[in-house]
Amino acid sequence: MKTTYREAIRAALADALEHDERVFLVGEDVGRYGGCFAVSLGLLEQFGPERIRDAPLSESAFVGAGIGAAMAGMRPIVEIMTVNFSLLALDQIMNNAASLLHMSGGQCAVPLVLRIPTGGGRQVAAQHSHSLEGWFAHIPGLRVVTPATLEDARGMLATALDDPDPVLIFEHASLYPMTGELADDAGAVDLDNAVIRRGGTDISLITYGGTLPMTLEAADKLQDAGVDAEVVDLRTLRPLDEKTVLESVARTHRAVIVDEGWRSGSISAEISARITESVFYELDAPVARVCSAEVPMPYARQLEQAALPSVERIVAAAREVVGTHG
Amino acid sequence: MKTTYREAIRAALADALEHDERVFLVGEDVGRYGGCFAVSLGLLEQFGPERIRDAPLSESAFVGAGIGAAMAGMRPIVEIMTVNFSLLALDQIMNNAASLLHMSGGQCAVPLVLRIPTGGGRQVAAQHSHSLEGWFAHIPGLRVVTPATLEDARGMLATALDDPDPVLIFEHASLYPMTGELADDAGAVDLDNAVIRRGGTDISLITYGGTLPMTLEAADKLQDAGVDAEVVDLRTLRPLDEKTVLESVARTHRAVIVDEGWRSGSISAEISARITESVFYELDAPVARVCSAEVPMPYARQLEQAALPSVERIVAAAREVVGTHG
Amino acid sequence: MTTTVDATRMLDRDRGLDLLRQMTLIRRFEEKCVELYSSGTIRGFVHLYIGEEAIAAGAMRALTTEDAIVSTYREHGHALARGIPARAVMAEMFGKVEGCSGGRGGSMHLFDLDTRFYGGNAIVAGGLPLALGLALADSMKGRKAVTACFFGDGAVAEGEFHEALNLAALWGLPVLFLCENNLYAMGTALDRAQAQTDLALRASSYEMPAWSVDGMDVLAVEDATRAAAEAVRAGGGPHFLELRTYRFRAHSLYDPDRYRQKDEIRQWVQRDPLSALKERMQAEDRLTDDDVAAIEQDVTAEVADAVEYAKAGHEEPVTSLTRWVYSDDGARP
Amino acid sequence: MTTTVDATRMLDRDRGLDLLRQMTLIRRFEEKCVELYSSGTIRGFVHLYIGEEAIAAGAMRALTTEDAIVSTYREHGHALARGIPARAVMAEMFGKVEGCSGGRGGSMHLFDLDTRFYGGNAIVAGGLPLALGLALADSMKGRKAVTACFFGDGAVAEGEFHEALNLAALWGLPVLFLCENNLYAMGTALDRAQAQTDLALRASSYEMPAWSVDGMDVLAVEDATRAAAEAVRAGGGPHFLELRTYRFRAHSLYDPDRYRQKDEIRQWVQRDPLSALKERMQAEDRLTDDDVAAIEQDVTAEVADAVEYAKAGHEEPVTSLTRWVYSDDGARP
Ligand SMILES: Cc1ncc(C[n+]2csc(CCOP(=O)(O)OP(=O)(O)O)c2C)c(N)n1
Ligand SMILES: Cc1ncc(C[n+]2csc(CCOP(=O)(O)OP(=O)(O)O)c2C)c(N)n1
Ligand SMILES: [Mg+2]
Ligand SMILES: [Mg+2]
């Protein structure tokens, strides 16, 4: 069936709401408005205001309420309109959602799902263009996933709802219109493994979320330049599927990490560090990174484009690493 | 003169308040109570309630007020009682303090100083033991410093106040009672350079803040074991003084990074990544890290001690890297 | 209590013409923005002020150049009424170096320190704490300035609203809170967001003088703002005005506006602040058709000029991408 | 309005003895904690409830086992009064596996899901949003439960307080907010933190029934809590009680308590809730010296037993350090 990333998530939401009465959706404008990215459009009519709950502008309160409801046996899906506003709920996320299970000696599990649109590229400037998913992955107790395909958009929610612990699903806003074929019986997918989206022998391009499409495109361009690149989609940023990444690098002996986060202290640094720690002697060249420039996102188009990862920057970095400047 | 880390900071505060009328201190219990770590004890009596301002429990409001006052030409020093509560002000820190200068095309500089006690080790459990200074260093627009000596405790504040941009000073709570000699004329110190606290030829131990003392102790232990370790104190986590770190590693060809932050996505990962990117061919062994276990801090003493970096763990990691298990 | 217009001032034709021109400029400027957005010249988020012009025009006329302004992402009207040249605002929408934020802010982040316009802020309620600080700085420096802080009804639910109003009242800061209550926060109606829908009552629970004003009546807005600002300036501590208004367009140029009844919109459009002022002036023989035509011509020319200026502006080279992340490169004031 | 004690109920001797025993247990338990803290057996932060016992004892007696509790870091009294065994609480203070949080929480994080005690929370106001969620879950599941949420006067300044009260009222959630107003947030007196010092008035601005209660009168607390809880249970939406009290000791065992007048403390100590109840019962011939002696003996034995139990408890091996970070290792309920 032909569908979009947006529709795939909506279908996953409808599924969950239909098959599990403990599930409900809460967030700003998820109901009457239909979601600021139209993801939940129509769900209010289908499931009613009890289960599709519009919340006031109170990020900390409704995220915390989701945590409390999860502790009491519900399976809340809380949407934070965009990651840019998640900072207002960070205390609830780190000090409660991520800590309660441990603080209570295993009593208070928090089966909460947070859906958080993320990413830049739409010229909405410094306060509305954050890519913080890799940053959230620093927090023990959380599971952080980044669907980058229609299958994952359709399948990660169900698995996240089955997880007894808090799962943050970061949806890159640029992916919502992504269109493609999806199996009619597409369903739950695992959240444990990174996946090799494209096999290759010369270099491993490691990425996730919003930058997967451009990384695949870069791999094609590299092919033309005689570089056979493997593309690894991390899918889950916490806990990292180190094994798949390390095995890929051990095969290709070279790696470039593509990450929309600001470079310093990004998840790309963690991956680079782990590669060095585990397969150092397999490396034929230093691990390289293609990240966002360390700047609050500027509005002007040419500046924003220069700040973000791009096919050109990925290709250049990869060629540098394989040493083929042909 | 004999003094403590706590007194050195208090002296720096008194100095600044005395010599610059634009300077004032605001935070929870900084006045009447004297600061929850007694750092500002006596300042209210000396400078009055206009300049030593007790704030209600409203982290977002008084941090934001500090930003606004800085924009209007004051030099506010805002104390967040501990880093554990800084999450409540993170929106103001990232979306305003760090972004306003850029968003305004260079018009709105924010000469704000945030003082933030940080760190674990006192058995105050999951919500009161965070070490997030390395995590804050991910944010462009901020300067993040971590005084680990009496000289830096005394001298970093003045330089931070001279900085036209926001500076976060993270004071590790375990350092407050640290006692030692300080020159009577001790004053401002630079915030640009990492410093080699102990010269060595076999391996570089790279650390900052609360873990500097144990790292120096570990270096002594290693000396006894025939390993001559160099100890680099980063001092500033953003922007990183890459040069000093890379030069040290280029000399010793081996590195262990010691960081109290949770391992995944910590600043130690960034340093490891930069070492690989820049001096890969100088490395005789993979870079190693000694960080905190990825767990919300447990209360029980033996568990907390096991979660934190320690002299033993540093020594073991260093010996592993130099391959001398003698 | 609702303020009533002092009739004697209505007799002032210049005042009426000034306000009419200001509101018309904002209206035509934004209509042009819609065009330019459709043609792809202006990008990002654009939040129109159409229907709410009386607030910016009336409030700014009651403030002095010493006063400071904190605004939101719906701030074209505030910026223009404060006196930021239409050229600089339009160039910002184009992302040009000549823009009031050097092209780095865009529609949601208009800044101009010459007029003490401390920017559009795109985090709902994020500007309130900044306003406290600006006011605190002014009072510590002995300036008699007022910090006027604009925000919407939706911001009232945020924790920062509560923290800021409490702190402003507690410290007696010279802040004038101007709440533009247009009855909706995106698709969420006021009564679906607030347990207490009387926002002036909400504010007065902080022991701060607060009252509601007809935000469609530019004269009422100016008078109320002047009265409140004078009280603040006189040391009366923070004051709060709820300005009752309505946005005639969708939340942003992204928004299909599915959540409002066409009837409701129609009724409010009948209270268009521009028409209201015109009718009032005409009824009192203070406005001729020629006046209206002159204003329209004048404003249309100003907007056209702004567009030309913006078109002719320069794109910042990507080589200076990381400029202004830190002040080292010259921003130090 | 302040509730008055219904005299007929005062005649119930068992009720008086029960409340007296409960308050005495909390008092002696904490006095023992001070000893153990000085000797280094108990570590970390310890916030004493001494002086405030009437609130925990009275409120918990008015709640049912179906109800849920959300507490703060000053929660020894809440935990004991809710029925968590002194043994489990003391073992937690010792950091032993047998502790009610497995030794991972300590004094500030006592948890017991068997009694629906959802924990001490050490972030001021951090528990309020959790209470909304518990209440929402109970109401969606059709349970007639009330979520009782304790917090201090200092929490009222936090943004989360505002967001939580608004949301609870807006959604009509079955939450009973119990504000323990002991006049200080660490060293900051109420009137130096709140522009609105009448906390019940502050709460009622959210259109929620709210009243103040003498928190030193255990009977008044129980009656008021019962009345409010019944109203909530009956579908009356959230209610708020301001419980006026005072902590006899410093904020924590770290605090030198420089900011309070000795006189003020002395006056409040004269209103010690334990003595107050004793005197009242004695005046009505409902209490003999033997009763008091029996309670003291009984409680002392319980505390001693708790200490023995805690001492005999086990330390979790460091090999299981990362247990409970995720549920995989068995926590899934
Ligand atoms: C903290 C935060 N949450 C969510 C948003 C997304 N958002 C932008 S405007 C808006 C509605 C604000 O409504 P209101 O305050 O009434 O202002 P109006 O748009 O009506 O002028 C929302 C939800 C945001 N910008 N900031
Ligand atoms: C968000 C946050 N800020 C600061 C602190 C530090 N702190 C712990 S208790 C406390 C005072 C709280 O006072 P109140 O709410 O009145 O409760 P009480 O201690 O009087 O029972 C403070 C400031 C904290 N734990 N959380
Ligand atoms: Mg609105
Ligand atoms: Mg208190």
CSV table of N, CA and C in Angstrom, one decimal, chain B residues 21-24 26 50-51 53-75 91-92 95-96 98 100-109 139-143 161-165 238-239, chain C residues 70 92 100-102 104-106 109-114 116-118 120-121 123 125-134 136-141 143 160 163-164 166-167 170-171 173 321-333:
chain,number,residue,atom,x,y,z
B,21,GLU,N,29.4,48.0,40.2
B,21,GLU,CA,28.1,48.1,40.7
B,21,GLU,C,27.0,47.4,39.8
B,22,ARG,N,27.4,47.0,38.6
B,22,ARG,CA,26.5,46.3,37.8
B,22,ARG,C,26.3,44.8,38.2
B,23,VAL,N,27.2,44.4,39.1
B,23,VAL,CA,27.1,43.0,39.5
B,23,VAL,C,26.1,42.8,40.7
B,24,PHE,N,25.3,41.8,40.6
B,24,PHE,CA,24.5,41.4,41.8
B,24,PHE,C,24.3,39.9,41.7
B,26,VAL,N,21.8,36.6,42.6
B,26,VAL,CA,20.4,36.2,42.8
B,26,VAL,C,20.3,34.7,42.8
B,50,GLU,N,19.4,44.4,47.9
B,50,GLU,CA,19.2,44.8,46.5
B,50,GLU,C,20.2,44.0,45.6
B,51,ARG,N,21.3,43.7,46.1
B,51,ARG,CA,22.4,43.1,45.4
B,51,ARG,C,22.7,41.6,45.7
B,53,ARG,N,20.1,38.9,46.3
B,53,ARG,CA,18.7,38.7,46.2
B,53,ARG,C,18.2,37.3,46.3
B,54,ASP,N,17.5,37.1,47.4
B,54,ASP,CA,16.9,35.8,47.6
B,54,ASP,C,15.7,35.7,46.6
B,55,ALA,N,15.7,34.6,45.9
B,55,ALA,CA,14.6,34.3,44.9
B,55,ALA,C,13.7,33.2,45.4
B,56,PRO,N,12.4,33.3,45.1
B,56,PRO,CA,11.5,32.1,45.4
B,56,PRO,C,11.9,30.9,44.5
B,57,LEU,N,11.3,29.8,44.8
B,57,LEU,CA,11.5,28.6,44.0
B,57,LEU,C,10.9,28.8,42.7
B,58,SER,N,11.7,29.4,41.8
B,58,SER,CA,11.2,29.7,40.4
B,58,SER,C,12.4,29.8,39.5
B,59,GLU,N,13.0,28.7,39.3
B,59,GLU,CA,14.3,28.6,38.6
B,59,GLU,C,14.2,29.3,37.2
B,60,SER,N,13.1,29.0,36.5
B,60,SER,CA,13.0,29.5,35.1
B,60,SER,C,12.9,31.0,35.2
B,61,ALA,N,12.1,31.6,36.1
B,61,ALA,CA,11.9,33.0,36.2
B,61,ALA,C,13.2,33.8,36.6
B,62,PHE,N,13.9,33.3,37.6
B,62,PHE,CA,15.0,34.1,38.0
B,62,PHE,C,16.2,33.9,37.1
B,63,VAL,N,16.3,32.8,36.5
B,63,VAL,CA,17.4,32.6,35.5
B,63,VAL,C,17.1,33.5,34.3
B,64,GLY,N,15.8,33.5,33.8
B,64,GLY,CA,15.4,34.3,32.7
B,64,GLY,C,15.6,35.8,33.1
B,65,ALA,N,15.3,36.2,34.3
B,65,ALA,CA,15.5,37.5,34.8
B,65,ALA,C,16.9,37.9,34.7
B,66,GLY,N,17.8,37.0,35.1
B,66,GLY,CA,19.2,37.3,35.0
B,66,GLY,C,19.6,37.6,33.5
B,67,ILE,N,19.1,36.8,32.6
B,67,ILE,CA,19.3,37.0,31.2
B,67,ILE,C,18.9,38.4,30.7
B,68,GLY,N,17.7,38.7,31.2
B,68,GLY,CA,17.1,40.1,30.8
B,68,GLY,C,18.0,41.2,31.4
B,69,ALA,N,18.4,41.0,32.6
B,69,ALA,CA,19.2,42.1,33.3
B,69,ALA,C,20.5,42.2,32.6
B,70,ALA,N,21.1,41.1,32.1
B,70,ALA,CA,22.3,41.1,31.4
B,70,ALA,C,22.2,41.8,30.1
B,71,MET,N,21.1,41.6,29.4
B,71,MET,CA,20.8,42.3,28.1
B,71,MET,C,20.8,43.8,28.3
B,72,ALA,N,20.3,44.2,29.5
B,72,ALA,CA,20.1,45.6,29.7
B,72,ALA,C,21.4,46.2,30.4
B,73,GLY,N,22.5,45.5,30.4
B,73,GLY,CA,23.7,46.1,30.8
B,73,GLY,C,24.2,45.8,32.2
B,74,MET,N,23.4,45.0,33.0
B,74,MET,CA,23.9,44.6,34.3
B,74,MET,C,24.8,43.4,34.1
B,75,ARG,N,25.4,43.0,35.2
B,75,ARG,CA,26.3,41.8,35.2
B,75,ARG,C,25.9,40.8,36.3
B,91,ASP,N,15.2,25.7,29.4
B,91,ASP,CA,14.6,26.4,28.2
B,91,ASP,C,15.2,27.9,28.2
B,92,GLN,N,15.3,28.5,29.3
B,92,GLN,CA,15.8,29.9,29.3
B,92,GLN,C,17.3,29.9,28.9
B,95,ASN,N,17.3,28.3,24.9
B,95,ASN,CA,16.6,29.1,23.9
B,95,ASN,C,16.7,30.6,24.0
B,96,ASN,N,17.2,31.1,25.2
B,96,ASN,CA,17.4,32.5,25.3
B,96,ASN,C,18.9,32.9,25.5
B,98,ALA,N,21.7,31.3,25.3
B,98,ALA,CA,22.6,30.8,24.3
B,98,ALA,C,22.3,31.3,22.9
B,100,LEU,N,20.2,34.3,22.0
B,100,LEU,CA,19.8,35.7,21.7
B,100,LEU,C,20.8,36.5,20.9
B,101,LEU,N,22.0,36.3,21.2
B,101,LEU,CA,23.0,37.1,20.5
B,101,LEU,C,22.9,36.8,19.0
B,102,HIS,N,22.9,35.5,18.7
B,102,HIS,CA,22.8,35.1,17.3
B,102,HIS,C,21.5,35.5,16.6
B,103,MET,N,20.4,35.1,17.3
B,103,MET,CA,19.0,35.4,16.8
B,103,MET,C,18.8,36.9,16.5
B,104,SER,N,19.5,37.7,17.2
B,104,SER,CA,19.3,39.2,17.0
B,104,SER,C,20.4,39.8,16.1
B,105,GLY,N,21.1,38.9,15.4
B,105,GLY,CA,22.2,39.4,14.5
B,105,GLY,C,23.3,40.2,15.2
B,106,GLY,N,23.6,39.8,16.4
B,106,GLY,CA,24.7,40.4,17.2
B,106,GLY,C,24.3,41.5,18.1
B,107,GLN,N,23.0,41.8,18.2
B,107,GLN,CA,22.6,43.0,19.0
B,107,GLN,C,22.5,42.6,20.5
B,108,CYS,N,22.0,41.4,20.8
B,108,CYS,CA,21.7,41.1,22.2
B,108,CYS,C,22.7,40.2,22.9
B,109,ALA,N,23.8,40.8,23.3
B,109,ALA,CA,24.8,40.0,24.1
B,109,ALA,C,24.2,39.8,25.4
B,139,ILE,N,25.9,22.9,24.1
B,139,ILE,CA,25.1,24.0,23.7
B,139,ILE,C,25.9,25.2,23.1
B,140,PRO,N,25.8,25.5,21.8
B,140,PRO,CA,26.6,26.6,21.3
B,140,PRO,C,26.1,27.9,21.9
B,141,GLY,N,27.0,28.8,22.1
B,141,GLY,CA,26.6,30.1,22.7
B,141,GLY,C,26.9,30.2,24.1
B,142,LEU,N,27.1,29.1,24.8
B,142,LEU,CA,27.5,29.1,26.2
B,142,LEU,C,29.0,28.8,26.3
B,143,ARG,N,29.5,29.4,27.4
B,143,ARG,CA,30.9,29.0,27.8
B,143,ARG,C,30.7,28.2,29.1
B,161,LEU,N,32.8,37.3,34.4
B,161,LEU,CA,32.0,38.5,34.4
B,161,LEU,C,32.5,39.5,33.3
B,162,ASP,N,33.7,39.4,32.9
B,162,ASP,CA,34.3,40.2,31.9
B,162,ASP,C,33.8,39.7,30.5
B,163,ASP,N,33.4,38.4,30.5
B,163,ASP,CA,33.0,37.8,29.2
B,163,ASP,C,31.7,38.4,28.7
B,164,PRO,N,31.6,38.8,27.5
B,164,PRO,CA,30.3,39.4,27.0
B,164,PRO,C,29.2,38.4,26.8
B,165,ASP,N,29.5,37.1,26.9
B,165,ASP,CA,28.6,36.0,26.7
B,165,ASP,C,28.3,35.2,27.9
B,238,ARG,N,33.6,24.1,27.3
B,238,ARG,CA,33.2,24.7,26.1
B,238,ARG,C,33.6,26.2,26.1
B,239,PRO,N,34.3,26.6,25.1
B,239,PRO,CA,34.9,25.8,24.0
B,239,PRO,C,36.1,25.0,24.6
C,70,VAL,N,9.2,43.6,25.1
C,70,VAL,CA,9.5,42.2,24.9
C,70,VAL,C,8.2,41.7,24.1
C,92,GLU,N,14.3,41.6,7.0
C,92,GLU,CA,14.5,40.4,7.9
C,92,GLU,C,13.6,39.3,7.4
C,100,CYS,N,16.5,43.7,10.4
C,100,CYS,CA,16.7,44.2,11.7
C,100,CYS,C,17.4,43.2,12.6
C,101,SER,N,17.4,41.9,12.2
C,101,SER,CA,18.2,40.9,12.9
C,101,SER,C,19.3,40.3,12.0
C,102,GLY,N,19.7,41.0,11.0
C,102,GLY,CA,20.7,40.6,10.1
C,102,GLY,C,20.4,39.4,9.3
C,104,ARG,N,19.2,36.7,10.5
C,104,ARG,CA,19.3,35.4,11.3
C,104,ARG,C,18.1,35.1,12.1
C,105,GLY,N,17.2,36.0,12.3
C,105,GLY,CA,16.0,35.8,13.1
C,105,GLY,C,14.8,35.4,12.3
C,106,GLY,N,14.5,36.2,11.3
C,106,GLY,CA,13.3,35.9,10.5
C,106,GLY,C,12.0,36.5,11.2
C,109,HIS,N,11.7,36.5,15.1
C,109,HIS,CA,12.8,37.1,15.9
C,109,HIS,C,13.3,38.5,15.4
C,110,LEU,N,12.3,39.4,15.4
C,110,LEU,CA,12.7,40.8,15.0
C,110,LEU,C,13.3,41.5,16.3
C,111,PHE,N,14.4,42.1,16.1
C,111,PHE,CA,15.1,42.8,17.2
C,111,PHE,C,15.5,44.1,16.7
C,112,ASP,N,15.5,45.1,17.7
C,112,ASP,CA,16.1,46.4,17.4
C,112,ASP,C,16.4,47.1,18.7
C,113,LEU,N,17.7,47.1,19.1
C,113,LEU,CA,18.0,47.7,20.4
C,113,LEU,C,17.9,49.2,20.4
C,114,ASP,N,18.0,49.8,19.2
C,114,ASP,CA,17.9,51.3,19.1
C,114,ASP,C,16.5,51.7,19.7
C,116,ARG,N,14.9,49.8,21.8
C,116,ARG,CA,14.7,48.9,22.9
C,116,ARG,C,13.7,47.8,22.7
C,117,PHE,N,13.7,47.3,21.5
C,117,PHE,CA,12.8,46.2,21.1
C,117,PHE,C,13.5,44.9,21.3
C,118,TYR,N,13.3,44.2,22.4
C,118,TYR,CA,14.2,43.1,22.7
C,118,TYR,C,13.7,41.8,22.2
C,120,GLY,N,11.2,39.4,19.2
C,120,GLY,CA,10.2,38.4,19.2
C,120,GLY,C,10.8,37.1,19.8
C,121,ASN,N,10.0,36.5,20.6
C,121,ASN,CA,10.4,35.2,21.2
C,121,ASN,C,9.4,34.1,20.8
C,123,ILE,N,9.2,31.0,22.0
C,123,ILE,CA,8.9,30.0,23.0
C,123,ILE,C,7.7,30.7,23.8
C,125,ALA,N,5.6,32.2,26.4
C,125,ALA,CA,5.9,32.6,27.8
C,125,ALA,C,7.4,32.8,28.0
C,126,GLY,N,8.2,32.4,27.1
C,126,GLY,CA,9.6,32.5,27.3
C,126,GLY,C,10.1,33.9,27.4
C,127,GLY,N,9.4,34.9,27.0
C,127,GLY,CA,9.8,36.3,27.1
C,127,GLY,C,9.5,36.9,28.5
C,128,LEU,N,8.6,36.4,29.2
C,128,LEU,CA,8.2,37.0,30.5
C,128,LEU,C,9.3,37.1,31.5
C,129,PRO,N,10.1,36.1,31.7
C,129,PRO,CA,11.3,36.2,32.6
C,129,PRO,C,12.3,37.3,32.1
C,130,LEU,N,12.4,37.4,30.8
C,130,LEU,CA,13.4,38.4,30.3
C,130,LEU,C,12.9,39.8,30.6
C,131,ALA,N,11.6,40.0,30.5
C,131,ALA,CA,11.0,41.3,30.9
C,131,ALA,C,11.3,41.7,32.3
C,132,LEU,N,11.2,40.7,33.2
C,132,LEU,CA,11.5,41.0,34.6
C,132,LEU,C,13.0,41.5,34.7
C,133,GLY,N,13.9,40.8,34.0
C,133,GLY,CA,15.3,41.2,34.1
C,133,GLY,C,15.5,42.6,33.5
C,134,LEU,N,14.9,42.9,32.4
C,134,LEU,CA,15.1,44.3,31.8
C,134,LEU,C,14.5,45.3,32.8
C,136,LEU,N,14.2,45.0,36.0
C,136,LEU,CA,15.1,45.0,37.2
C,136,LEU,C,16.3,45.8,36.9
C,137,ALA,N,16.9,45.6,35.8
C,137,ALA,CA,18.1,46.4,35.4
C,137,ALA,C,17.8,47.9,35.4
C,138,ASP,N,16.7,48.2,34.7
C,138,ASP,CA,16.3,49.7,34.6
C,138,ASP,C,16.1,50.2,36.0
C,139,SER,N,15.4,49.5,36.9
C,139,SER,CA,15.2,50.1,38.2
C,139,SER,C,16.5,50.1,39.0
C,140,MET,N,17.4,49.2,38.9
C,140,MET,CA,18.6,49.2,39.6
C,140,MET,C,19.5,50.4,39.1
C,141,LYS,N,19.3,50.7,37.8
C,141,LYS,CA,20.1,51.8,37.2
C,141,LYS,C,19.4,53.2,37.5
C,143,ARG,N,16.7,54.2,36.2
C,143,ARG,CA,15.9,54.7,35.0
C,143,ARG,C,14.4,54.6,35.3
C,160,GLU,N,6.0,29.4,33.5
C,160,GLU,CA,6.8,30.6,33.5
C,160,GLU,C,5.9,31.9,33.7
C,163,GLU,N,5.5,32.0,37.5
C,163,GLU,CA,6.7,32.4,38.2
C,163,GLU,C,7.0,33.8,37.9
C,164,ALA,N,6.8,34.3,36.7
C,164,ALA,CA,7.1,35.7,36.3
C,164,ALA,C,6.2,36.7,37.0
C,166,ASN,N,4.5,36.2,39.8
C,166,ASN,CA,4.8,36.2,41.2
C,166,ASN,C,6.0,37.0,41.5
C,167,LEU,N,7.1,36.8,40.8
C,167,LEU,CA,8.4,37.4,41.0
C,167,LEU,C,8.3,38.9,40.8
C,170,LEU,N,6.3,40.4,43.6
C,170,LEU,CA,7.1,40.2,44.9
C,170,LEU,C,8.2,41.3,44.9
C,171,TRP,N,8.8,41.5,43.8
C,171,TRP,CA,9.9,42.5,43.8
C,171,TRP,C,9.5,43.9,43.3
C,173,LEU,N,8.6,45.0,40.4
C,173,LEU,CA,9.3,45.4,39.2
C,173,LEU,C,8.4,46.3,38.2
C,321,LEU,N,28.9,32.0,8.7
C,321,LEU,CA,27.8,31.2,9.4
C,321,LEU,C,27.9,31.3,10.9
C,322,THR,N,29.1,31.1,11.5
C,322,THR,CA,29.1,31.0,12.9
C,322,THR,C,29.3,32.3,13.6
C,323,ARG,N,29.2,33.4,12.9
C,323,ARG,CA,29.3,34.7,13.4
C,323,ARG,C,28.2,34.9,14.5
C,324,TRP,N,28.4,35.6,15.5
C,324,TRP,CA,27.4,35.9,16.6
C,324,TRP,C,27.0,34.7,17.4
C,325,VAL,N,27.8,33.6,17.3
C,325,VAL,CA,27.5,32.6,18.3
C,325,VAL,C,28.2,33.0,19.6
C,326,TYR,N,29.3,33.7,19.5
C,326,TYR,CA,30.0,34.4,20.6
C,326,TYR,C,30.3,35.8,20.2
C,327,SER,N,30.5,36.6,21.1
C,327,SER,CA,30.7,38.1,20.9
C,327,SER,C,32.1,38.4,20.4
C,328,ASP,N,33.0,37.5,20.6
C,328,ASP,CA,34.4,37.7,20.2
C,328,ASP,C,34.5,38.4,18.9
C,329,ASP,N,33.6,38.0,17.9
C,329,ASP,CA,33.7,38.6,16.6
C,329,ASP,C,32.9,39.9,16.5
C,330,GLY,N,33.0,40.7,17.6
C,330,GLY,CA,32.5,42.1,17.4
C,330,GLY,C,31.2,42.5,18.0
C,331,ALA,N,30.5,41.5,18.6
C,331,ALA,CA,29.1,41.9,19.0
C,331,ALA,C,29.1,42.6,20.4
C,332,ARG,N,30.3,42.5,21.1
C,332,ARG,CA,30.3,43.0,22.4
C,332,ARG,C,29.8,44.5,22.4
C,333,PRO,N,28.8,44.7,23.2
C,333,PRO,CA,28.1,46.0,23.1
C,333,PRO,C,29.0,47.1,23.7
